[in-house]
mmCIF file of C-alpha atoms in Angstrom:
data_model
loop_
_atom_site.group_PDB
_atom_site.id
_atom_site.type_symbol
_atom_site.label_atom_id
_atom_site.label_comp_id
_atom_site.label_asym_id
_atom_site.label_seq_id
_atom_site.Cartn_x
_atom_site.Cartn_y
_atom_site.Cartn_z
ATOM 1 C CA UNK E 927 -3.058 -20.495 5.059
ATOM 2 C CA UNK E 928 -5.291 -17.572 6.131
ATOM 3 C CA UNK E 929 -4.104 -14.372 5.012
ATOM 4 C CA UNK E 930 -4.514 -11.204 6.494
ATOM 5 C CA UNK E 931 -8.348 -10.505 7.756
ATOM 6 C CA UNK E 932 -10.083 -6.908 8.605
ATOM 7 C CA UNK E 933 -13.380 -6.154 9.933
ATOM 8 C CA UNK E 934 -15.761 -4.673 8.898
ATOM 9 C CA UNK E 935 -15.231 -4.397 5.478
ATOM 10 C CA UNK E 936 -17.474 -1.012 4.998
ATOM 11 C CA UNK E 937 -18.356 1.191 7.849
ATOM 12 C CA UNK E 938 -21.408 4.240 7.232
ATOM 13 C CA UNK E 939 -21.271 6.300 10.501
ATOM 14 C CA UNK E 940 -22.467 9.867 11.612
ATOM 15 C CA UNK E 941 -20.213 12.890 11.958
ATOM 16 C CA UNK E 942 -18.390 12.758 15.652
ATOM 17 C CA UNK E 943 -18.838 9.108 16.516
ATOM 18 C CA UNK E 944 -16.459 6.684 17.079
ATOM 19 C CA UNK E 945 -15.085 3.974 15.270
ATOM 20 C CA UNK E 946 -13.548 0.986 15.844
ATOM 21 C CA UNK E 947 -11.723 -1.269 12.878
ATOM 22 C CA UNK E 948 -10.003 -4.371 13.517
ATOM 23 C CA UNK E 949 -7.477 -6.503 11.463
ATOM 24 C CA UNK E 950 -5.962 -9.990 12.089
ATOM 25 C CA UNK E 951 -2.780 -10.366 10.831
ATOM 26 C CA UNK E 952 -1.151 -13.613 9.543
ATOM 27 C CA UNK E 953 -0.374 -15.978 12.250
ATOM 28 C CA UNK E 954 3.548 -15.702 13.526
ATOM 29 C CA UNK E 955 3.634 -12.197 11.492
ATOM 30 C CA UNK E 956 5.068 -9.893 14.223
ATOM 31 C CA UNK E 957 5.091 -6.579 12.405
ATOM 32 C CA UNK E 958 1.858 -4.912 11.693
ATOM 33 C CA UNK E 959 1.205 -1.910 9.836
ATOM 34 C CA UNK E 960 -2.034 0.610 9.092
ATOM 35 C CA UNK E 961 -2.606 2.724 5.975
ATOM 36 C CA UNK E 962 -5.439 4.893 4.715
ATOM 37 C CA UNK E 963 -5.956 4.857 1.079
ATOM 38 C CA UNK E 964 -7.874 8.381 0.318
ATOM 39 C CA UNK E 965 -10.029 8.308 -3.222
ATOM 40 C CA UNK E 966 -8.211 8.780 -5.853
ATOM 41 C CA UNK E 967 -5.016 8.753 -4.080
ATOM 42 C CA UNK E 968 -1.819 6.086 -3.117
ATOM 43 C CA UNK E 969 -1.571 4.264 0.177
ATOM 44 C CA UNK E 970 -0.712 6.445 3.415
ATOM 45 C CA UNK E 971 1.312 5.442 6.206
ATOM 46 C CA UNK E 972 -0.366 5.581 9.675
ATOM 47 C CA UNK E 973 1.652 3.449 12.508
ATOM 48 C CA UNK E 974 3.715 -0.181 12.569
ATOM 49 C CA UNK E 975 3.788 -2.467 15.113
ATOM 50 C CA UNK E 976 6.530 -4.727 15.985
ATOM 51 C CA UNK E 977 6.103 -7.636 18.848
ATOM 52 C CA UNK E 978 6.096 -5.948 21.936
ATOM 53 C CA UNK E 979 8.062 -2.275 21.254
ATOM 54 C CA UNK E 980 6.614 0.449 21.285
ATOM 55 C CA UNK E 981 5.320 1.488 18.145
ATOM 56 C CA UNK E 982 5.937 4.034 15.660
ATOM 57 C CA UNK E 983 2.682 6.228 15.538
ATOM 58 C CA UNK E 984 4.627 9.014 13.391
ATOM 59 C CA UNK E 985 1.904 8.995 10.125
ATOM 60 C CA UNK E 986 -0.897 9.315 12.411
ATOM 61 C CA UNK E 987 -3.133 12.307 10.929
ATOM 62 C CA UNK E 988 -4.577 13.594 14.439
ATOM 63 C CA UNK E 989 -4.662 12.582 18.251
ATOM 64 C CA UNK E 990 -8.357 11.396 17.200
ATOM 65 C CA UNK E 991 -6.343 8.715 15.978
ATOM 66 C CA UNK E 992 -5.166 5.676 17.988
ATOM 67 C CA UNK E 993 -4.428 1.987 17.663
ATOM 68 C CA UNK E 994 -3.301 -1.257 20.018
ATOM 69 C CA UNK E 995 -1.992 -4.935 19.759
ATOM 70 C CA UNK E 996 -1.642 -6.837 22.375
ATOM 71 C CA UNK E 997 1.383 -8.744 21.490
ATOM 72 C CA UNK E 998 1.816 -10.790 18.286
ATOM 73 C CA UNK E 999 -1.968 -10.686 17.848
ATOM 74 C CA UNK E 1000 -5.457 -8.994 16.508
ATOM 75 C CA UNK E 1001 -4.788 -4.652 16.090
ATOM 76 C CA UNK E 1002 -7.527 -2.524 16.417
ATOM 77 C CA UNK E 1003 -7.744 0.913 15.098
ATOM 78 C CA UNK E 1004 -9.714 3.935 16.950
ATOM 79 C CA UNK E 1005 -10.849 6.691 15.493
ATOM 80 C CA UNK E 1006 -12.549 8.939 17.569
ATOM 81 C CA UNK E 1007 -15.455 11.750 16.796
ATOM 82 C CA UNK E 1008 -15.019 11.135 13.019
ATOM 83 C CA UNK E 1009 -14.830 13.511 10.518
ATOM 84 C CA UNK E 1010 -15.877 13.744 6.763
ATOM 85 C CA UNK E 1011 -12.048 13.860 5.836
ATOM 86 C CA UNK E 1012 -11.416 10.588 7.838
ATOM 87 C CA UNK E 1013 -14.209 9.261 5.045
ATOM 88 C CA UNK E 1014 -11.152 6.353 3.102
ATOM 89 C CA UNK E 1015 -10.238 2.725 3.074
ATOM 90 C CA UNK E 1016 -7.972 1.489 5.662
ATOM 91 C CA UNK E 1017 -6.429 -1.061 5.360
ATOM 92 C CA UNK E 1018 -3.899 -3.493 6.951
ATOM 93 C CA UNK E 1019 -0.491 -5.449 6.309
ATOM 94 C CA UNK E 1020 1.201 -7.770 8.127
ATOM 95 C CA UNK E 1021 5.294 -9.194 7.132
ATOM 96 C CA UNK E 1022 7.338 -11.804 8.921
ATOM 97 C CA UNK E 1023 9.110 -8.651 10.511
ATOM 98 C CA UNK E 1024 10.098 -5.491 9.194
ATOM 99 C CA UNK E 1025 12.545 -6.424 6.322
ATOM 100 C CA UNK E 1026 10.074 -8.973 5.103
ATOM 101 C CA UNK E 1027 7.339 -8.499 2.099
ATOM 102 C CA UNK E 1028 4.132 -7.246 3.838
ATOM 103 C CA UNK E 1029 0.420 -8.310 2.856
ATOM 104 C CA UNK E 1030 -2.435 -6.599 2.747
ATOM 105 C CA UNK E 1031 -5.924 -6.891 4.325
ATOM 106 C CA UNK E 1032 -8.943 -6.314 2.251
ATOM 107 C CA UNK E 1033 -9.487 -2.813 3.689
ATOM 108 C CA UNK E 1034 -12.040 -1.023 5.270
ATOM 109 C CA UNK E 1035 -13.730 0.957 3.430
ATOM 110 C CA UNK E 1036 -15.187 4.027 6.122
ATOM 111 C CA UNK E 1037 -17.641 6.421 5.273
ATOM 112 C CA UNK E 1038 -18.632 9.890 7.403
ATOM 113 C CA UNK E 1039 -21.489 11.282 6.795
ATOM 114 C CA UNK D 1351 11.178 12.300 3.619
ATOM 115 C CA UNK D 1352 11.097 9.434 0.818
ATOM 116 C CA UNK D 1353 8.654 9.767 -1.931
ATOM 117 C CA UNK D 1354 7.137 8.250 -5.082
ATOM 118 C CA UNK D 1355 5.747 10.147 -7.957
ATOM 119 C CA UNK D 1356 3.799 7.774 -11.049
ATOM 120 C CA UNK D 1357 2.209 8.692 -14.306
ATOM 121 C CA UNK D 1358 -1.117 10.049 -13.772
ATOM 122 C CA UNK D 1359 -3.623 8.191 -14.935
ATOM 123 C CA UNK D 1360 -6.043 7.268 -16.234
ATOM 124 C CA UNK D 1361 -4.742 5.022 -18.897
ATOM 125 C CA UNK D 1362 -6.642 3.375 -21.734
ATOM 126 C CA UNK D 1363 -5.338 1.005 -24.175
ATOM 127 C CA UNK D 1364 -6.449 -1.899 -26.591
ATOM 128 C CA UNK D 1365 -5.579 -4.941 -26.223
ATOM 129 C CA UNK D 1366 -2.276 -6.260 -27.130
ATOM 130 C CA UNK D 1367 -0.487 -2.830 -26.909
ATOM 131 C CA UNK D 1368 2.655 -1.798 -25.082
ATOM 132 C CA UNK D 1369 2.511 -0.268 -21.515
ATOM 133 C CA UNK D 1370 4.267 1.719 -20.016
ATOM 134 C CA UNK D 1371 3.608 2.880 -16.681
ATOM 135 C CA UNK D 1372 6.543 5.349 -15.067
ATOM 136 C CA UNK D 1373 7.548 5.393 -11.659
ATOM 137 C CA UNK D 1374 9.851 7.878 -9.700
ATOM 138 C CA UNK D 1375 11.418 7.989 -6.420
ATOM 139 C CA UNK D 1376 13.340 10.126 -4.282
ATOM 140 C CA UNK D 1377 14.934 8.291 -1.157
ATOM 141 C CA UNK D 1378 17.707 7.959 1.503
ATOM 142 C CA UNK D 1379 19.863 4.972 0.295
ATOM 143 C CA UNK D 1380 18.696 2.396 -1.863
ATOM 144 C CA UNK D 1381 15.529 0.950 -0.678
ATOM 145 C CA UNK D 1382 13.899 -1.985 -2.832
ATOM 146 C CA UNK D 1383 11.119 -1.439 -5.079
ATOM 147 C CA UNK D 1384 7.611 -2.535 -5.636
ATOM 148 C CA UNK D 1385 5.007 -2.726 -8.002
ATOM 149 C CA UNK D 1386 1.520 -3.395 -6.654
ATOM 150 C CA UNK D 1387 -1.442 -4.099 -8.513
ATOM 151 C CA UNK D 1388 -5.550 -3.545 -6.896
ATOM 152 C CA UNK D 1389 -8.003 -5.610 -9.311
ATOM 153 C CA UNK D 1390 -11.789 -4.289 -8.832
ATOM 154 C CA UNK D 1391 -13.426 -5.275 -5.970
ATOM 155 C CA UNK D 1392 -9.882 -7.248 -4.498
ATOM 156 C CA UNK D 1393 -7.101 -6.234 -1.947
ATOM 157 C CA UNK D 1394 -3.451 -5.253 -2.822
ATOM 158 C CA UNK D 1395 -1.494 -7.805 -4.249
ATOM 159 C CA UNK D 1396 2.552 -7.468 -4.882
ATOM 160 C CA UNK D 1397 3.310 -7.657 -8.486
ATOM 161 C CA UNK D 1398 6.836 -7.870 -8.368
ATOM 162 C CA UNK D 1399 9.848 -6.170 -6.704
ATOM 163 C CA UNK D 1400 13.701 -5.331 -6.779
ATOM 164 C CA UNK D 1401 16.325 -5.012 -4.106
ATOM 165 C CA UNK D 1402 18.758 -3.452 -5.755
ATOM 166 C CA UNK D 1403 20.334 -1.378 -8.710
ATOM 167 C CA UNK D 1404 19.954 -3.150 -12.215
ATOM 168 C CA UNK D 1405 17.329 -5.786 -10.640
ATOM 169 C CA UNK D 1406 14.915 -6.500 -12.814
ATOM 170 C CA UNK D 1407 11.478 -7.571 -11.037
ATOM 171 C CA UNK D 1408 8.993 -9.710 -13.456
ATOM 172 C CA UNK D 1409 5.833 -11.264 -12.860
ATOM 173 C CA UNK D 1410 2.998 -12.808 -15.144
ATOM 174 C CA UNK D 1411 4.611 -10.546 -18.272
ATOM 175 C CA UNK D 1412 5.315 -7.425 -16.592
ATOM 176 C CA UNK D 1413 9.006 -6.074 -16.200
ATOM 177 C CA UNK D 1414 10.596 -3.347 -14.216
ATOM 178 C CA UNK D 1415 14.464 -2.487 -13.954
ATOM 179 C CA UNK D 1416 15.800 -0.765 -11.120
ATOM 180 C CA UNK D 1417 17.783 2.322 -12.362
ATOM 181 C CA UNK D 1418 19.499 4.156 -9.784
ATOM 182 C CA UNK D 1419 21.209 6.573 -12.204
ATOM 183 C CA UNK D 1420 17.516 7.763 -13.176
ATOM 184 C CA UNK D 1421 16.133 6.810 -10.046
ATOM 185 C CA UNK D 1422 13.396 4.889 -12.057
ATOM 186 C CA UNK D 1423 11.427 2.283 -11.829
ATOM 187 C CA UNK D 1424 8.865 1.575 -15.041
ATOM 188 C CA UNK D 1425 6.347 -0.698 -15.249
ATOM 189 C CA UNK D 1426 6.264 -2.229 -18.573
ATOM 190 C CA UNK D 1427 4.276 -4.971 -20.158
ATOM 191 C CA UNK D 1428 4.545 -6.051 -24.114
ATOM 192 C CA UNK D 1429 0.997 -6.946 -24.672
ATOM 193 C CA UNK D 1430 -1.745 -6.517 -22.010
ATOM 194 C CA UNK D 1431 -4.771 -8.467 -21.874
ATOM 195 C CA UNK D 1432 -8.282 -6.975 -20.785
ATOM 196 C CA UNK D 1433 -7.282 -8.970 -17.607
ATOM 197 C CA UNK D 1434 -4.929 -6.398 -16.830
ATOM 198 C CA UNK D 1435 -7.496 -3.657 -15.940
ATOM 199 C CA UNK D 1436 -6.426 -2.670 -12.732
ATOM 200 C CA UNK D 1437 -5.058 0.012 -10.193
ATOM 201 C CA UNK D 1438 -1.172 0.277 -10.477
ATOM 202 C CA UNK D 1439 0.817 1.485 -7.333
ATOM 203 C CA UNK D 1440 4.815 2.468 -7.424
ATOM 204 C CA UNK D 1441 6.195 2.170 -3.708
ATOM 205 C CA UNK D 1442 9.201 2.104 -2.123
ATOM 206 C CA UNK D 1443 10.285 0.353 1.054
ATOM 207 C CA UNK D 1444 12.339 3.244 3.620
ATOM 208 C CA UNK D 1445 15.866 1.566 4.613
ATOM 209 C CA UNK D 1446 15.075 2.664 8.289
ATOM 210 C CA UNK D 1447 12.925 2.897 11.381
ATOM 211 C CA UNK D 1448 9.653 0.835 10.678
ATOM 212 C CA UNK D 1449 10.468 0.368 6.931
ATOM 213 C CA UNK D 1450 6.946 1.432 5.864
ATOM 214 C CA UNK D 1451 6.242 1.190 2.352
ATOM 215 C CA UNK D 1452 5.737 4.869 0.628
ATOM 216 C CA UNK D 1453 3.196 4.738 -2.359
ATOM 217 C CA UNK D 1454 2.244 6.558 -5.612
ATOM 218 C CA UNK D 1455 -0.925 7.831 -6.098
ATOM 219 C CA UNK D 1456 -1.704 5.247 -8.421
ATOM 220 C CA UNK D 1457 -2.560 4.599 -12.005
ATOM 221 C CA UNK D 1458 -6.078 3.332 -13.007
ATOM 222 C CA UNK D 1459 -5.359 1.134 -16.435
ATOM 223 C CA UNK D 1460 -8.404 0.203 -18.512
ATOM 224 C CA UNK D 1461 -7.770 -2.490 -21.460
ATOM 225 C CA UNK D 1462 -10.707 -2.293 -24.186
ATOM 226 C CA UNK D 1463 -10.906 -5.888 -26.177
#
C-alpha cells in the first residue's frame, strides 16, 4: 500500500515568510509524529498526534511553530516568519498507534534564505 | 531526558571488512532499540530493532544485541558491500507519553570497492 507521503519535497523561501508543509500518513495510522533533521545532525522530535487528543507539542523549537490534523487524517506543519536556523529536513512518521513501529515520509527538505 | 550518543563518523572502509558502528543510550526503563539506515537520495528505513535485554535485532547481515549492563547497542556487520554506503542512526523509543523515538546524530559509512 501507499506509504507515508509529504509535500513538497524541497521548499527555497525568503527570510520571515511563512511556510506551510504537509504529510499524509498511512491510511488507519492514528499516531502521527514531526521531526526536523538539522545537517549533519540525528532526527529531532517536534510534536505527535494521536486520533483526536490533544497533542503533545513539547519538542516544538518556538511559538513560530505550529501544526494540525483533523482527525485520523492529512497534518500540516506551520512555520511562521522563517528563519535561517529553521533552514532542515522535516520529515514525517506515521505507526498503527504509539507502541507500534513508525514510518517515515520522504522529508522536506526547507531552505531560508 | 532520554538520549543516544553514536560513533562519530565519518566512516570509510573496503569492501568486505568488519563494521562496527557503536551506539549508547541513557533512558528511563528499558525502551526498545532501533537501528535506522538513510540510503542517498531515500527516506528512513528501519533496519532492525530489539525490545528487550539480550535481543538480538538482525536484518540483511547486520546484528545488534541489546546490553543493558553496558547500556549498548552496536551495529555490527561481518562483511559490508559498497551497497551499504549509507547514513546510520541509533534511536531509542521513550517508554512514556508520546513514545517518540530519540536519535543519534548519525554515522555517514562510505564502502570503497
Amino acid at each position: 500500500g501507499a506509504g507515508v507521503s509529504q509535500s513538497p519535497s524541497n521548499k527555497v523561501t525568503e527570510k520571515g515568510k511563512d511556510v506551510e508543509l504537509r504529510c499524509d500518513p498511512i491510511s488507519g495510522h492514528t499516531a502521527l509524529y514531526w521531526y526536523r533533521q538539522r545537517l549533519g545532525q540525528g532526527l529531532e522530535f517536534l510534536i505527535y498526534f494521536q486520533g483526536n487528543s490533544a497533542p503533545d507539542k513539547s519538542g516544538l523549537p518556538s511559538d513560530r511553530f505550529s501544526a494540525e490534523r483533523t482527525g485520523e487524517s492529512v497534518s500540516t506543519l506551520t512555520i511562521q516568519r522563517t528563519q535561517q536556523e529553521d533552514s532542515a529536513v522535516y520529515l514525517c512518521a506515521s505507526s498503527l498507534d504509539r507502541y507500534y513501529e513508525q514510518y517515515f515520509g520522504p522529508g522536506t527538505r526547507l531552505t531560508v534564505t | 531526558g532520554d538520549s543516544v550518543t553514536q560513533m562519530e563518523g565519518p566512516v570509510t572502509l573496503s569492501e568486505e571488512a568488519f563494521l562496527t558502528i557503536n551506539c549508547t543510550y541513557t533512558a528511563t526503563g528499558y525502551p526498545s532499540l532501533f537501528w535506522y539506515v538513510q540510503y542517498p537520495g531515500e527516506g528512513l528505513q528501519l533496519l532492525l530493532k530489539a525490545t528487550k535485554a539480550d535481543d538480538k535485532g538482525s536484518n540483511k547481515g547486520f546484528e545488534a544485541t541489546y546490553r543493558k549492563e553496558t547500556t549498548s547497542f552496536h551495529l555490527e556487520k561481518g562483511s559490508v558491500q559498497v551497497s551499504d554506503s549509507a547514513v546510520y542512526f541509533c534511536a531509542l523509543r521513550e517508554i512514556q507519553g508520546a513514545q517518540k523515538l530519540v536519535f543519534g546524530q548519525g554515522t555517514r559509512l562510505t564502502i570503497n570497492p
